[in-house]
XYZ file of C-alpha atoms in Angstrom:
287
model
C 6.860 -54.928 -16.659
C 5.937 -51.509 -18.347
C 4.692 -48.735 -15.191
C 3.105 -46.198 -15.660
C 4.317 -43.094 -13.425
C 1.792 -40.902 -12.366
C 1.246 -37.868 -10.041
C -1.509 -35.130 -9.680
C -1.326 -31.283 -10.918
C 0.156 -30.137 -7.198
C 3.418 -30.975 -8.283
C 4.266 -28.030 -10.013
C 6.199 -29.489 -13.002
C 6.267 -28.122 -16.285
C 5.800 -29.179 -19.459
C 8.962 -30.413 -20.381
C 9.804 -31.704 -17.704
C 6.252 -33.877 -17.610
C 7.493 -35.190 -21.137
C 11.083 -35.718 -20.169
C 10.075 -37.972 -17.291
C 7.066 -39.629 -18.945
C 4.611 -38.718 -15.966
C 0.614 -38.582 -16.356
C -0.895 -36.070 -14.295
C -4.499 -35.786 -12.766
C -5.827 -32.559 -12.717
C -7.379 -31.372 -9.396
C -10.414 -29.244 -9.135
C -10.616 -25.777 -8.675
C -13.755 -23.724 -7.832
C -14.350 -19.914 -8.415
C -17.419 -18.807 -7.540
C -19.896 -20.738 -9.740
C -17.598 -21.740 -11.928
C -15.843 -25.176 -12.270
C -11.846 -25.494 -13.529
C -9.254 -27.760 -14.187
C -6.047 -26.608 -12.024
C -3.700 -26.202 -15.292
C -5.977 -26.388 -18.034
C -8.538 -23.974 -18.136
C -7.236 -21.794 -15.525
C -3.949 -20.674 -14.259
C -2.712 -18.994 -10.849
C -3.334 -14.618 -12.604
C -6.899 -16.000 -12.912
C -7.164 -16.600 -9.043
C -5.404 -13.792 -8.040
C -7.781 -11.660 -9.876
C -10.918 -13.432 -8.646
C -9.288 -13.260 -4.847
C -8.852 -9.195 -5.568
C -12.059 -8.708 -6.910
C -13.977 -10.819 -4.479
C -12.137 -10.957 -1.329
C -12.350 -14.822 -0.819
C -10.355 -17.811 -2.183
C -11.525 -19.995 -4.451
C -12.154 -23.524 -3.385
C -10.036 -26.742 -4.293
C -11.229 -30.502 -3.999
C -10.008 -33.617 -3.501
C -10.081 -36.233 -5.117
C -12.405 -38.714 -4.546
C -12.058 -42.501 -5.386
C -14.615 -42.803 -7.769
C -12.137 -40.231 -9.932
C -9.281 -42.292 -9.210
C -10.808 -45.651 -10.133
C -11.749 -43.971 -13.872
C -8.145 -42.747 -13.822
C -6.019 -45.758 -12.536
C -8.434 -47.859 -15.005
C -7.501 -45.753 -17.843
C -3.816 -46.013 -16.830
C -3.800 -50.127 -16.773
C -5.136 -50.574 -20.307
C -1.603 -49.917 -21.676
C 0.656 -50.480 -18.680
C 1.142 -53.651 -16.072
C 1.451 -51.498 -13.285
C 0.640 -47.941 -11.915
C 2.860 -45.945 -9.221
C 0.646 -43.227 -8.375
C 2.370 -40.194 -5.873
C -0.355 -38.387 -3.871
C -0.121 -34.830 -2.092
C 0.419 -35.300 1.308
C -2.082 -36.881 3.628
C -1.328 -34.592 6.396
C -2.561 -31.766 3.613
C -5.467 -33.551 1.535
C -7.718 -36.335 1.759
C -6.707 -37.103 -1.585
C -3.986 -40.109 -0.591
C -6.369 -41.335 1.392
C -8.821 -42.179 -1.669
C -6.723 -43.452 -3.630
C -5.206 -45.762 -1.002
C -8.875 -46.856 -1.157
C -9.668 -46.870 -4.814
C -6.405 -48.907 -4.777
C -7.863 -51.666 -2.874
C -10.614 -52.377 -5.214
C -9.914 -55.961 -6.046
C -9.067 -54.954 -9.972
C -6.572 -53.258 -8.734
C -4.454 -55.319 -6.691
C -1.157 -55.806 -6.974
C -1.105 -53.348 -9.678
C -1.317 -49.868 -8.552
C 0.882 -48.954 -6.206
C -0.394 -45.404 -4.645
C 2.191 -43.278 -2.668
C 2.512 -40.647 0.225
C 4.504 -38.195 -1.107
C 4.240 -35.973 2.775
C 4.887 -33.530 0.375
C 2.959 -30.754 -1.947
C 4.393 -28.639 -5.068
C 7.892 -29.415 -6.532
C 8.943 -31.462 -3.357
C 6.488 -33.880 -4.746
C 8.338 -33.683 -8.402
C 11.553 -34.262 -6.788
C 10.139 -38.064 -6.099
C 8.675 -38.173 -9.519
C 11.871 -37.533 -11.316
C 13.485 -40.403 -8.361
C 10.923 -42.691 -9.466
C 10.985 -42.632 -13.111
C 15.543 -43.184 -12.466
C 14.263 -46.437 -9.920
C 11.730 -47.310 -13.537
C 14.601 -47.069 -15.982
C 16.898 -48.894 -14.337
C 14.374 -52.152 -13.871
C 12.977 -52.226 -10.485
C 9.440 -53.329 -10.319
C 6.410 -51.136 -8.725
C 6.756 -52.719 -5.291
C 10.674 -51.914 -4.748
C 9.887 -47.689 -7.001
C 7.462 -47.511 -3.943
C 9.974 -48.599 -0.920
C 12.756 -47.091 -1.968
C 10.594 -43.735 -2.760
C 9.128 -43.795 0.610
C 12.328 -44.526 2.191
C 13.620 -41.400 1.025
C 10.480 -39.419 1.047
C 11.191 -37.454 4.615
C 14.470 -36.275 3.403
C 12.933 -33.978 1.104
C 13.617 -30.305 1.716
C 10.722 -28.037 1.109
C 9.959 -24.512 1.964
C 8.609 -21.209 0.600
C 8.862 -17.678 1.839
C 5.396 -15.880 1.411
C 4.970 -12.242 0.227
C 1.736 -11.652 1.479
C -0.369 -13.504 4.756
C -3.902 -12.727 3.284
C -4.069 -15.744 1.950
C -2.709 -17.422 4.929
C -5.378 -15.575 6.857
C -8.374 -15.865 4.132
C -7.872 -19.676 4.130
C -8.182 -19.836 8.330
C -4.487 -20.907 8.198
C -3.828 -17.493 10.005
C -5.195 -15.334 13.098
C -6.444 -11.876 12.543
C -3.903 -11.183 15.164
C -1.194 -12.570 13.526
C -2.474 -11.246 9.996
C -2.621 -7.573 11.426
C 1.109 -7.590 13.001
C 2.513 -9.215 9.735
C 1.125 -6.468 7.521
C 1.947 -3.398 10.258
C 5.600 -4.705 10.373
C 5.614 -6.371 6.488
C 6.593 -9.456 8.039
C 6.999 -12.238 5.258
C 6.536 -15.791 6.679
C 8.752 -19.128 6.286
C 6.461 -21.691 5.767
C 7.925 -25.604 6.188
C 6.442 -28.995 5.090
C 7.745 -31.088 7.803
C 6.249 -35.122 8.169
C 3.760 -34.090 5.550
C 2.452 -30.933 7.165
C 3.273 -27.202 6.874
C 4.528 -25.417 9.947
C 5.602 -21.775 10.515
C 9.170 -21.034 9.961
C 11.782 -17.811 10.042
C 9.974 -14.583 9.603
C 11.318 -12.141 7.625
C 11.011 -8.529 6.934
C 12.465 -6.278 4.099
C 12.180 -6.281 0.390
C 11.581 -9.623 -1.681
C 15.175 -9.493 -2.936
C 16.658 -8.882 0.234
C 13.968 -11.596 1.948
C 14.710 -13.946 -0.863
C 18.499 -14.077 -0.052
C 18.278 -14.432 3.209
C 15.355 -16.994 3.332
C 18.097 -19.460 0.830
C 21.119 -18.546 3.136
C 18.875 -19.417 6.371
C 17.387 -22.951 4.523
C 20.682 -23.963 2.912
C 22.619 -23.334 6.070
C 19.613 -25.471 8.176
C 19.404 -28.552 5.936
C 23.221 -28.274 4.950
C 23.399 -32.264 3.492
C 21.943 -31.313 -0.300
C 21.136 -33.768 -3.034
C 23.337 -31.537 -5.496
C 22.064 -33.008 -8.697
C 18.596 -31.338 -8.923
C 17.207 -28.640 -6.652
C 14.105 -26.665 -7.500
C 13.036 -22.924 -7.334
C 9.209 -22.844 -7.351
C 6.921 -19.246 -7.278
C 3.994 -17.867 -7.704
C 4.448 -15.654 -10.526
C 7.265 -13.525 -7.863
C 9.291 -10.379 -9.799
C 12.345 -12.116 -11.845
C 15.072 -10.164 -9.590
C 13.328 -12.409 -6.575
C 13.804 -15.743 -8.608
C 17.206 -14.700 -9.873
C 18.549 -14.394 -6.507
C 17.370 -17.711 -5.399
C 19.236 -19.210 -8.690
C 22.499 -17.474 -7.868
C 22.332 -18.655 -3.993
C 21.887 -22.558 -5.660
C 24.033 -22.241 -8.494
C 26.793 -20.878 -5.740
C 25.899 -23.526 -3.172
C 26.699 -26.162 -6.325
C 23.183 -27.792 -7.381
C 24.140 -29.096 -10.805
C 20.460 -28.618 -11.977
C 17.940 -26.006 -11.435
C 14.825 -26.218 -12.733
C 12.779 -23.336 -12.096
C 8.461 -23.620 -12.195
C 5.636 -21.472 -11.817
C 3.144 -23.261 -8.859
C -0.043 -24.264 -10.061
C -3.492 -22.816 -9.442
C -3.712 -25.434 -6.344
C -0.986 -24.201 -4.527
C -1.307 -20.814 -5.774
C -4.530 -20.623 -4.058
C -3.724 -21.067 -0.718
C -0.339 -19.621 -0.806
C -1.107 -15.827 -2.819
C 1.762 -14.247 -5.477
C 4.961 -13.600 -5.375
C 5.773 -16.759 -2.984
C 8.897 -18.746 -3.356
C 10.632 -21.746 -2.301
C 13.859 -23.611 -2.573
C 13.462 -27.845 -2.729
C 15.496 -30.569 -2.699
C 17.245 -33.945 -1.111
C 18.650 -33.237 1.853
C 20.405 -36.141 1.876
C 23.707 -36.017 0.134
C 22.314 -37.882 -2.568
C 21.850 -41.754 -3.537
C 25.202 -43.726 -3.865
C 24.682 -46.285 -6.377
């Protein structure tokens, strides 16, 4: 049976490692002003932060709709038997739940296979890179999507963010709450727990010195890693920022750290300079 792996632009992979795992990506929408874009494209996260500056209001994302992903899973079956699709998070988008429904389409049946990841940037890659091991070594679509989902909630993901107007721009923040954070430079924890993001740690101090403390705090809290692949994903933050978060891993013992740049997606809710640690936090899979 050849499958076809496939995710959306939210998981914040690059290029190579796109190729490497032999992934096909749907690009979301992104909206600035009058203007229409392809998240990763025709527009990338410096774009947005200039149009937020500028303008003083975010740009606008979409989701999916199932008219898209019948096109796209279509497109996908001509040269494979079977697609496993892995969505953002429901709790986040309604973009799992249309293409749980495009899936349904009678065409489709038994063929696509459409995912929860509960997840959003490079937790959401973690399960791509799981899925394409559970492809190579055999296992049809049906047993990639229990085993993935299986797994899914043990998926470690978190980012420290520089700056709350975004947070507060979006209505994901109180003017209250935005006010105190910039009078005392507070730098929220945000945490994607059963698919939905919930206030963490709050920090104050210098990126460097919130960085450090941020991986201490996470890697200390969910203590069981998956040390074979761990990910440091930002939003264009200063290099001293994602070299500490490297040295914490690399001293903690993740084998491989891949390090990406978030897309214009989650750039858009989240502002610049935000950073997160992700992985398994589950010891890892014993064959």
């Amino acid at each position: 049976m050849k499958i076809a792996l496939s995710t959306e632009s939210t998981v914040d992979m690059n290029e190579e490692l796109i190729k490497e795992n032999n992934v096909s990506i749907l690009h979301g929408t992104v909206i600035l002003g009058d203007k229409v874009y392809q998240d990763g494209v025709d527009l990338n996260p410096l774009q947005i932060f200039e149009f937020v500056e500028k303008n003083k209001k975010l740009p606008r994302t979409a989701a999916f709709n199932t008219f898209q992903f019948e096109e796209y899973f279509r497109g996908l079956l001509k040269d494979n038997d079977a697609v496993v699709h892995l969505c953002l998070s429901g709790g986040i988008s309604a973009t799992h739940a249309n293409a749980v429904l495009a899936a349904e389409e009678e065409e489709f049946k038994g063929k696509v296979f459409v995912i929860d990841s509960m997840s959003l940037a490079t937790g959401i890659a973690l399960q791509v890179i799981y899925a394409r091991q559970l492809i190579d070594k055999g296992l049809d679509a049906a047993e990639v999507k229990k085993k993935i989902e299986e797994r899914r909630s043990a998926v470690q993901a978190s980012f420290v963010v520089n700056t709350v107007d975004y947070l507060y721009k979006g209505g994901r923040c109180s003017g209250l709450a935005a006010f105190a954070a910039k009078m005392f430079a507070i730098k929220p924890q945000i945490i994607v727990d059963q698919g939905k993001m919930h206030p963490g740690k709050k920090y104050s101090g210098r990126g460097v010195a919130v960085v450090k403390k941020y991986c201490d705090d996470t890697l200390e809290e969910f203590n069981n890693p998956d040390l074979s692949i761990g990910f440091i994903t930002h939003s264009y933050a200063p290099q001293d920022m994602v070299d500490a978060a490297y040295e914490k891993m690399k001293n903690r013992g993740f084998k491989k750290i891949y390090v990406t740049t978030a897309g214009c997606t989650i750039s858009s809710h989240c502002g610049p300079k935000t950073l997160g640690i992700l992985y398994y936090n589950d010891g890892g899979v014993k064959d």
